[in-house]
Amino acid sequence: MMFDIIIVGAGPSGGIAAKTISKEGFSVIVIERKNKVGYPVQCGEAVSHYALESNNIKPSEKWIVKKVKGIKYTIKRGGIDSELFFDNKGYSIDRTLFDQSLINDATDKGCDLLISTQVKSAIRSNSYWNVKTTKGKEYSCKLIIGADGPISTVSKCANLGKNNTLIRGFQYRMKNIDLQEGDWFEFYSSSEFAYKGYAWVFPRNDNTFNIGIITQGSPKEELKKFLDQLSIKYNENNIIEKNAGIIPMNGTLEKLISDGVMLCGDAAGLTNPITKGGIHAALTSGRLAGEIAVKALEKNDFSKETLVTYQNKIKAMPFSDKILVEGVNIMYSLTEKEWRIFGEINQNQSRIKMLKTFVNPKNFSLMKKILKLKKAFMISRRYGW
Ligand SMILES: Cc1cc2nc3c(=O)[nH]c(=O)nc-3n(C[C@H](O)[C@H](O)[C@H](O)COP(=O)(O)OP(=O)(O)OC[C@H]3O[C@@H](n4cnc5c(N)ncnc54)[C@H](O)[C@@H]3O)c2cc1C
């Protein structure tokens, strides 16, 4: 079967791309390997208001579970608790319903959706992509969009490279636990757990929480340590759901396009390495890929010279700023003593003491690192998550 566009993956990037293209009347098919769009969930289900607003998505009661004031990030290192605030409002969402709502908007405009179907290969010949699925079916298109997550088949078939650094996430949805349902998303990192990553408590409703961890260590063991530290007793009765997945954290891939192909979302490495959040970048990149795809269809030109506009736009986005990867590498390299100095600066100690720390030649290289780290946090805070 022939389509204008094939989108592989029905996550937020694939869903919004499909919606953007099908509303212009072009033929689109989304191919998704899961049996149900958005399920099982592999996410903490936190999204900023700005992520939605900047992508023209109206917050809906159908998938918003709770409103929050922002992110509070506590770094327990060097004997000091450093608290950082990303005070831009956001939501706990129902990720399954959210992903489904994007896809429904597309199918309402005539987009085809194929679930329970995995794309096995994509080969370009005579200016068309021929896509084979594990069900033995073949589909062709003028332009293929790889929205197929951190380990992308489309990227592999188009020789666009791969996400080199992946980090594992693991989460429990818990209920009836002895925890105050606050109105901030809380991030924690310490030398005992989430040393390279962070643990989180995301309040939902009805005394329900998403509590999870992203770490380069052992997620299950470290999540246990985190729960112990919060004095949360857990058992099979208060864990309602478990979810796990991987997240790219090495920044935007170098090449996001080639003739007749574009990558978006996690497939393009588009998470914020500091927060590891990826819904925002998935939405923005999926929307932009959809808009550029429409222009390419109107011109009937799918060459990389046309599609490079997409790549340039993505590279100019704050979430592609190299300072974010640099910032996270700095975070993971600081010693306890250096975290102490970071903590003291963060606690707004007296100006004179701070100045002394800054002008001490012994601290020069650390101060450079701290300034870079602060900039990375500032971008994450200002731009949203
Ligand atoms: C544990 C965890 C917690 C997270 N928490 C948050 C959070 O709270 N906030 C946030 O912003 N981000 C979070 N993220 C990251 C966020 O979930 C992703 O960045 C986001 O889902 C990326 O969207 P996407 O559309 O690019 O890819 P995905 O949502 O991964 O969608 C890709 C889709 O492609 C399908 N697919 C893959 N290969 C094929 C194939 N060959 N054929 C057919 N279909 C295929 C997959 O089944 C999947 O449905 C978290 C990630 C994890 C793992």
PDB file of C-alpha atoms and ligand atoms in Angstrom, residues 8-14 31-34 42-47 95 99 117-120 147-151 153 169-171 200 202 214 243-247 264-267 270-271 276-280 282 385, ligand 1:
ATOM      1  CA  VAL A   8       6.905   4.771  12.880  1.00  0.00           C
ATOM      2  CA  GLY A   9       5.876   5.072  16.546  1.00  0.00           C
ATOM      3  CA  ALA A  10       2.720   6.432  18.191  1.00  0.00           C
ATOM      4  CA  GLY A  11       4.341   8.246  21.156  1.00  0.00           C
ATOM      5  CA  PRO A  12       3.966  12.025  21.561  1.00  0.00           C
ATOM      6  CA  SER A  13       6.356  12.834  18.687  1.00  0.00           C
ATOM      7  CA  GLY A  14       4.648  10.459  16.234  1.00  0.00           C
ATOM      8  CA  ILE A  31       2.703   2.050  12.625  1.00  0.00           C
ATOM      9  CA  GLU A  32       2.987   1.149  16.321  1.00  0.00           C
ATOM     10  CA  ARG A  33       4.275  -2.082  17.818  1.00  0.00           C
ATOM     11  CA  LYS A  34       2.357  -1.827  21.106  1.00  0.00           C
ATOM     12  CA  GLN A  42       7.137   4.094  30.332  1.00  0.00           C
ATOM     13  CA  CYS A  43       7.181   7.534  31.899  1.00  0.00           C
ATOM     14  CA  GLY A  44       6.920   9.574  35.116  1.00  0.00           C
ATOM     15  CA  GLU A  45       4.041  11.426  33.380  1.00  0.00           C
ATOM     16  CA  ALA A  46       5.277  14.932  34.201  1.00  0.00           C
ATOM     17  CA  VAL A  47       4.962  17.699  31.645  1.00  0.00           C
ATOM     18  CA  ARG A  95       0.300   9.332  29.590  1.00  0.00           C
ATOM     19  CA  ASP A  99      -0.762   9.771  23.695  1.00  0.00           C
ATOM     20  CA  THR A 117       2.801  -4.115  14.268  1.00  0.00           C
ATOM     21  CA  GLN A 118       6.550  -3.699  14.416  1.00  0.00           C
ATOM     22  CA  VAL A 119       8.531  -2.144  11.576  1.00  0.00           C
ATOM     23  CA  LYS A 120      11.350  -4.529  10.724  1.00  0.00           C
ATOM     24  CA  ALA A 147       9.339   8.603  15.931  1.00  0.00           C
ATOM     25  CA  ASP A 148      10.246   5.187  17.224  1.00  0.00           C
ATOM     26  CA  GLY A 149      11.936   5.949  20.516  1.00  0.00           C
ATOM     27  CA  PRO A 150      15.489   5.667  21.855  1.00  0.00           C
ATOM     28  CA  ILE A 151      16.489   2.582  19.826  1.00  0.00           C
ATOM     29  CA  THR A 153      14.839   1.145  13.569  1.00  0.00           C
ATOM     30  CA  GLY A 169      14.493   4.467  34.458  1.00  0.00           C
ATOM     31  CA  PHE A 170      12.345   2.463  36.846  1.00  0.00           C
ATOM     32  CA  GLN A 171       9.171   3.536  38.615  1.00  0.00           C
ATOM     33  CA  TRP A 200      11.628  11.447  41.945  1.00  0.00           C
ATOM     34  CA  PHE A 202       5.558  13.010  41.469  1.00  0.00           C
ATOM     35  CA  ILE A 214      16.933   7.190  36.694  1.00  0.00           C
ATOM     36  CA  ASN A 243       7.203   0.695  34.722  1.00  0.00           C
ATOM     37  CA  ALA A 244      10.663   0.854  33.202  1.00  0.00           C
ATOM     38  CA  GLY A 245      12.390   2.185  30.132  1.00  0.00           C
ATOM     39  CA  ILE A 246      15.488   3.801  28.750  1.00  0.00           C
ATOM     40  CA  ILE A 247      16.279   7.426  28.046  1.00  0.00           C
ATOM     41  CA  CYS A 264      12.086  13.167  16.015  1.00  0.00           C
ATOM     42  CA  GLY A 265      11.719  12.774  19.785  1.00  0.00           C
ATOM     43  CA  ASP A 266      13.833  10.165  21.560  1.00  0.00           C
ATOM     44  CA  ALA A 267      14.829   8.665  18.183  1.00  0.00           C
ATOM     45  CA  LEU A 270      15.925  14.864  22.011  1.00  0.00           C
ATOM     46  CA  THR A 271      15.644  14.732  25.782  1.00  0.00           C
ATOM     47  CA  LYS A 276      15.930  13.638  31.310  1.00  0.00           C
ATOM     48  CA  GLY A 277      12.421  14.795  30.394  1.00  0.00           C
ATOM     49  CA  GLY A 278      11.558  14.192  26.752  1.00  0.00           C
ATOM     50  CA  ILE A 279       7.850  14.892  26.245  1.00  0.00           C
ATOM     51  CA  HIS A 280       8.443  18.573  25.534  1.00  0.00           C
ATOM     52  CA  ALA A 282       9.149  15.072  21.448  1.00  0.00           C
ATOM     53  CA  TRP A 385      10.721  20.702  30.936  1.00  0.00           C
TER      54      TRP A 385
HETATM   55  C1  LIG B   1      10.968   5.660  33.360  1.00  0.00           C
HETATM   56  C2  LIG B   1      10.851   6.889  32.509  1.00  0.00           C
HETATM   57  C3  LIG B   1      10.283   8.030  33.048  1.00  0.00           C
HETATM   58  C4  LIG B   1      10.157   9.185  32.259  1.00  0.00           C
HETATM   59  N1  LIG B   1       9.513  10.271  32.785  1.00  0.00           N
HETATM   60  C5  LIG B   1       9.343  11.379  32.031  1.00  0.00           C
HETATM   61  C6  LIG B   1       8.593  12.477  32.529  1.00  0.00           C
HETATM   62  O1  LIG B   1       8.033  12.432  33.627  1.00  0.00           O
HETATM   63  N2  LIG B   1       8.476  13.585  31.737  1.00  0.00           N
HETATM   64  C7  LIG B   1       9.037  13.657  30.494  1.00  0.00           C
HETATM   65  O2  LIG B   1       8.935  14.707  29.845  1.00  0.00           O
HETATM   66  N3  LIG B   1       9.723  12.607  29.985  1.00  0.00           N
HETATM   67  C8  LIG B   1       9.871  11.460  30.700  1.00  0.00           C
HETATM   68  N4  LIG B   1      10.498  10.372  30.171  1.00  0.00           N
HETATM   69  C9  LIG B   1      10.960  10.447  28.774  1.00  0.00           C
HETATM   70  C10 LIG B   1       9.754  10.392  27.826  1.00  0.00           C
HETATM   71  O3  LIG B   1       8.931   9.319  28.172  1.00  0.00           O
HETATM   72  C11 LIG B   1      10.233  10.265  26.382  1.00  0.00           C
HETATM   73  O4  LIG B   1      11.215  11.226  26.134  1.00  0.00           O
HETATM   74  C12 LIG B   1       9.068  10.442  25.398  1.00  0.00           C
HETATM   75  O5  LIG B   1       8.141   9.409  25.528  1.00  0.00           O
HETATM   76  C13 LIG B   1       9.591  10.465  23.967  1.00  0.00           C
HETATM   77  O6  LIG B   1       8.514  10.449  23.059  1.00  0.00           O
HETATM   78  P1  LIG B   1       8.703   9.803  21.619  1.00  0.00           P
HETATM   79  O7  LIG B   1       7.437   9.990  20.902  1.00  0.00           O
HETATM   80  O8  LIG B   1       9.939  10.321  21.001  1.00  0.00           O
HETATM   81  O9  LIG B   1       9.025   8.268  21.889  1.00  0.00           O
HETATM   82  P2  LIG B   1       8.180   7.169  22.662  1.00  0.00           P
HETATM   83  O10 LIG B   1       7.209   7.760  23.585  1.00  0.00           O
HETATM   84  O11 LIG B   1       9.194   6.202  23.179  1.00  0.00           O
HETATM   85  O12 LIG B   1       7.354   6.449  21.511  1.00  0.00           O
HETATM   86  C14 LIG B   1       7.974   5.626  20.563  1.00  0.00           C
HETATM   87  C15 LIG B   1       6.966   4.601  20.109  1.00  0.00           C
HETATM   88  O13 LIG B   1       7.516   3.868  19.012  1.00  0.00           O
HETATM   89  C16 LIG B   1       7.159   2.511  19.140  1.00  0.00           C
HETATM   90  N5  LIG B   1       8.147   1.740  18.375  1.00  0.00           N
HETATM   91  C17 LIG B   1       9.473   1.606  18.632  1.00  0.00           C
HETATM   92  N6  LIG B   1      10.062   0.857  17.661  1.00  0.00           N
HETATM   93  C18 LIG B   1       9.087   0.510  16.796  1.00  0.00           C
HETATM   94  C19 LIG B   1       9.075  -0.250  15.609  1.00  0.00           C
HETATM   95  N7  LIG B   1      10.193  -0.797  15.096  1.00  0.00           N
HETATM   96  N8  LIG B   1       7.900  -0.439  14.969  1.00  0.00           N
HETATM   97  C20 LIG B   1       6.745   0.111  15.462  1.00  0.00           C
HETATM   98  N9  LIG B   1       6.708   0.849  16.583  1.00  0.00           N
HETATM   99  C21 LIG B   1       7.859   1.060  17.247  1.00  0.00           C
HETATM  100  C22 LIG B   1       7.183   2.264  20.644  1.00  0.00           C
HETATM  101  O14 LIG B   1       6.381   1.156  20.998  1.00  0.00           O
HETATM  102  C23 LIG B   1       6.643   3.578  21.192  1.00  0.00           C
HETATM  103  O15 LIG B   1       5.249   3.554  21.385  1.00  0.00           O
HETATM  104  C24 LIG B   1      10.637   9.201  30.913  1.00  0.00           C
HETATM  105  C25 LIG B   1      11.209   8.046  30.379  1.00  0.00           C
HETATM  106  C26 LIG B   1      11.294   6.900  31.164  1.00  0.00           C
HETATM  107  C27 LIG B   1      11.891   5.671  30.538  1.00  0.00           C
END
